[in-house]
C-alpha positions as a Python dict, from the first residue, in 0.01 Angstrom:
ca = {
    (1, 'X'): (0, 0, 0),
    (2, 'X'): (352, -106, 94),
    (3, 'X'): (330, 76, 396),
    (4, 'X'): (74, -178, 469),
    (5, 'X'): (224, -471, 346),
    (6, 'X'): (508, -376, 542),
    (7, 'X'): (339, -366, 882),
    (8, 'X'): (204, -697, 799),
    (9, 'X'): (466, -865, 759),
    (10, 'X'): (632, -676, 1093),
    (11, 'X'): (332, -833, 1261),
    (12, 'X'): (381, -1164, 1138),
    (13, 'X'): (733, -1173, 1203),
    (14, 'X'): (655, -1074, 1561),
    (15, 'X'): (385, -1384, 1550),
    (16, 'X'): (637, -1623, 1481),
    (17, 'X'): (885, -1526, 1760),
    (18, 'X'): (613, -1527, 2019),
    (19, 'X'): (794, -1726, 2341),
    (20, 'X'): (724, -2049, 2345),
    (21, 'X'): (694, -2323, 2630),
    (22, 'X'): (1089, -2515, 2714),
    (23, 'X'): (907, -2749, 2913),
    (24, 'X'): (602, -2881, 2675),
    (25, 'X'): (767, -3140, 2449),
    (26, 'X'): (901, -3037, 2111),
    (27, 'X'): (628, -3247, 1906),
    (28, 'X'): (346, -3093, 2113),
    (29, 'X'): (476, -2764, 2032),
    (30, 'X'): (556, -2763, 1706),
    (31, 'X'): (202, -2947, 1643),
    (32, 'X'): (63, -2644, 1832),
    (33, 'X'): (209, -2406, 1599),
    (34, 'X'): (115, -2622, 1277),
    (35, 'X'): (-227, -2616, 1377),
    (36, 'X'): (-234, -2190, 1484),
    (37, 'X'): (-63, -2149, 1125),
    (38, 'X'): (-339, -2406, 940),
    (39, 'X'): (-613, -2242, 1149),
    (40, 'X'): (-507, -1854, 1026),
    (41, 'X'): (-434, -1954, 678),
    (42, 'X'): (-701, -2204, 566),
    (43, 'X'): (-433, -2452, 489),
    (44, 'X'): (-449, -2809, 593),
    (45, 'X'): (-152, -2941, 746),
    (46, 'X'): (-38, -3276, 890),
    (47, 'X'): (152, -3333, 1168),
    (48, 'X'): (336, -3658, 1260),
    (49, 'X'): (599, -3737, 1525),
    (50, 'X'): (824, -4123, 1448),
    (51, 'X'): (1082, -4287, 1702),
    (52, 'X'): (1035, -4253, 2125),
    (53, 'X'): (1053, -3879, 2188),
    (54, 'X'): (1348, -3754, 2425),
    (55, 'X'): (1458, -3386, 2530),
    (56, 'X'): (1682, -3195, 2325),
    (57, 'X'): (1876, -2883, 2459),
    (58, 'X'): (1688, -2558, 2392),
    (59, 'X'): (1956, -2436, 2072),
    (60, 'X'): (1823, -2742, 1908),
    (61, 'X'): (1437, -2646, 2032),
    (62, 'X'): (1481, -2330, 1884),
    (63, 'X'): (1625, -2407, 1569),
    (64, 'X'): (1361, -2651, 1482),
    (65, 'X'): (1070, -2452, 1574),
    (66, 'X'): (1185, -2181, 1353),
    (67, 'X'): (1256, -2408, 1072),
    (68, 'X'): (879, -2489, 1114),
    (69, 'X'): (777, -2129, 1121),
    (70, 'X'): (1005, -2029, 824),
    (71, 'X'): (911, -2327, 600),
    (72, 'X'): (506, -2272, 692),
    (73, 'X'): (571, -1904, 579),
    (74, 'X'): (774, -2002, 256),
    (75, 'X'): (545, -2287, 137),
    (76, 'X'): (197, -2054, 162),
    (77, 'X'): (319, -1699, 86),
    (78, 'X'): (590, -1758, -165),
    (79, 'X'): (442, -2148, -304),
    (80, 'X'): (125, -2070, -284),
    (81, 'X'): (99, -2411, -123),
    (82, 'X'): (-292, -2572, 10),
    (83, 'X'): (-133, -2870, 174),
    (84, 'X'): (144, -2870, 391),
    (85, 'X'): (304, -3255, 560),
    (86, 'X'): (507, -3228, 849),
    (87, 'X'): (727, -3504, 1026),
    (88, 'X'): (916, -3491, 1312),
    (89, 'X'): (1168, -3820, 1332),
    (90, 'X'): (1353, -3893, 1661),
    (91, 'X'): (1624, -4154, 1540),
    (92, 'X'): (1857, -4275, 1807),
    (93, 'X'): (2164, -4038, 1637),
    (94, 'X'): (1971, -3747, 1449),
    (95, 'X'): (1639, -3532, 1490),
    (96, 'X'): (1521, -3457, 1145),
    (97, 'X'): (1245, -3255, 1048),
    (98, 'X'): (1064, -3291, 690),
    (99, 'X'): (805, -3032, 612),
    (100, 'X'): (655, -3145, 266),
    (101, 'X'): (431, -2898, 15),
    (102, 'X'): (204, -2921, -270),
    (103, 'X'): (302, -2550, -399),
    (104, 'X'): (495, -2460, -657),
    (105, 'X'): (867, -2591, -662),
    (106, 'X'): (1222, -2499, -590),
    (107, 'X'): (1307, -2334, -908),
    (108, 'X'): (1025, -2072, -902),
    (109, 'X'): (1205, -1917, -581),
    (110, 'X'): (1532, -1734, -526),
    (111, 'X'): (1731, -1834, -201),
    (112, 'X'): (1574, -1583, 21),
    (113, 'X'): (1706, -1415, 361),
    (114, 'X'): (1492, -1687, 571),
    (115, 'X'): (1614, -1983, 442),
    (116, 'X'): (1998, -1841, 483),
    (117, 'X'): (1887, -1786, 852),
    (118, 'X'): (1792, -2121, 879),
    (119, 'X'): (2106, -2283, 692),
    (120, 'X'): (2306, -2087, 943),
    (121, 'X'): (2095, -2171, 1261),
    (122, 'X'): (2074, -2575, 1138),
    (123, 'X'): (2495, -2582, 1071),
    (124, 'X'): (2612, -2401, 1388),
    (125, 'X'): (2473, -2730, 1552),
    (126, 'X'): (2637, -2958, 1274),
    (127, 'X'): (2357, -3037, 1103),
    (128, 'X'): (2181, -3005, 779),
    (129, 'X'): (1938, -2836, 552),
    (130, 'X'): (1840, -2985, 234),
    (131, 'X'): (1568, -2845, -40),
    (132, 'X'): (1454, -3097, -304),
    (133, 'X'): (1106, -3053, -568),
    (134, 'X'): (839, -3256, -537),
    (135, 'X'): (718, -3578, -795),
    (136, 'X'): (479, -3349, -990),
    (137, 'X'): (458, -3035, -784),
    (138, 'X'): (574, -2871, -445),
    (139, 'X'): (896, -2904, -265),
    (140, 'X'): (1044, -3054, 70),
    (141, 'X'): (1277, -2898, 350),
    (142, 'X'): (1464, -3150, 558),
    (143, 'X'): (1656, -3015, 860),
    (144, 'X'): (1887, -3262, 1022),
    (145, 'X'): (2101, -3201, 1366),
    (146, 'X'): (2302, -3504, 1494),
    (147, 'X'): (2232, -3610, 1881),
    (148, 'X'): (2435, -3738, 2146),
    (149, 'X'): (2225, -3864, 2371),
    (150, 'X'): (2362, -3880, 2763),
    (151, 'X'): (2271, -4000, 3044),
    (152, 'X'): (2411, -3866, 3380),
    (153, 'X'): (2228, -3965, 3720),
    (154, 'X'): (1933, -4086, 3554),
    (155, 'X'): (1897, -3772, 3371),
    (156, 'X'): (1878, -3849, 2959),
    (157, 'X'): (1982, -3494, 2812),
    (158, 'X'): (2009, -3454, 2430),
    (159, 'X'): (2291, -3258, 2297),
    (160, 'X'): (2377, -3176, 1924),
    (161, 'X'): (2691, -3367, 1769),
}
């Protein structure tokens, strides 16, 4: 039996660091994977994008895709969650990222070895990671990495603090 387990969760783990498109933009991505994760787990998710969308350097692409992955994993296995919100927020200085459950909240969970990897991931690029409980049940993640947008030739990069 925890042979088993184990191999699942090796095989999940290798799911979520499946390459992933630079060139598709970061909401269509991360809406891809919210909709593989809802589709294998039964659990209804909803995905929204706010501000004009621009390019962000791949450290940043990275960091928020696994964010997504981590806090999809965290709010079903370990929250037990049925409905998972998810907003990605270009604002002219920050990207943020909000993913939003209905499972149980922060104080039925120790700080695990994901959400460390994320804290370190989100504050090599100066950002933030915050974990607050829900009104009456669940919890929210919000990642935040400042942006410097420039613009060199005609060429609008986006590059963390």
């Amino acid at each position: 039996e925890v042979t088993r387990k184990g191999l699942d969760e090796i095989r999940e783990s290798i799911h979520q660091i499946a390459p992933f498109e630079l060139d598709t933009p970061l909401s269509s991505e991360m809406n891809r994977i919210s909709s593989e994760f809802a589709g294998h787990t039964g659990t209804t998710i909803h995905f929204h994008t706010e501000g004009e969308e621009y390019p962000v350097i791949p450290p940043i692409r990275l960091t928020f895709i696994r964010c997504l992955q981590e806090s999809l994993t965290n709010a079903k296995r370990h929250g037990q969650a049925t409905k998972i919100n998810v907003s990605l927020l270009f604002n002219k200085d920050e990207l943020v990222l909000q993913v939003e459950n209905n499972g149980s909240r922060l104080e039925d969970h120790p700080n695990g070895f994901g959400l460390r990897g994320m804290n370190e991931r989100v504050e090599q690029l100066n950002g933030s990671l915050a974990l607050t409980n829900g009104k009456k049940d669940g919890m929210t993640l919000t990642c935040r990495v400042p942006i410097r947008r420039l613009t060199h030739e005609g060429y609008q990069a986006s590059v963390s603090g």
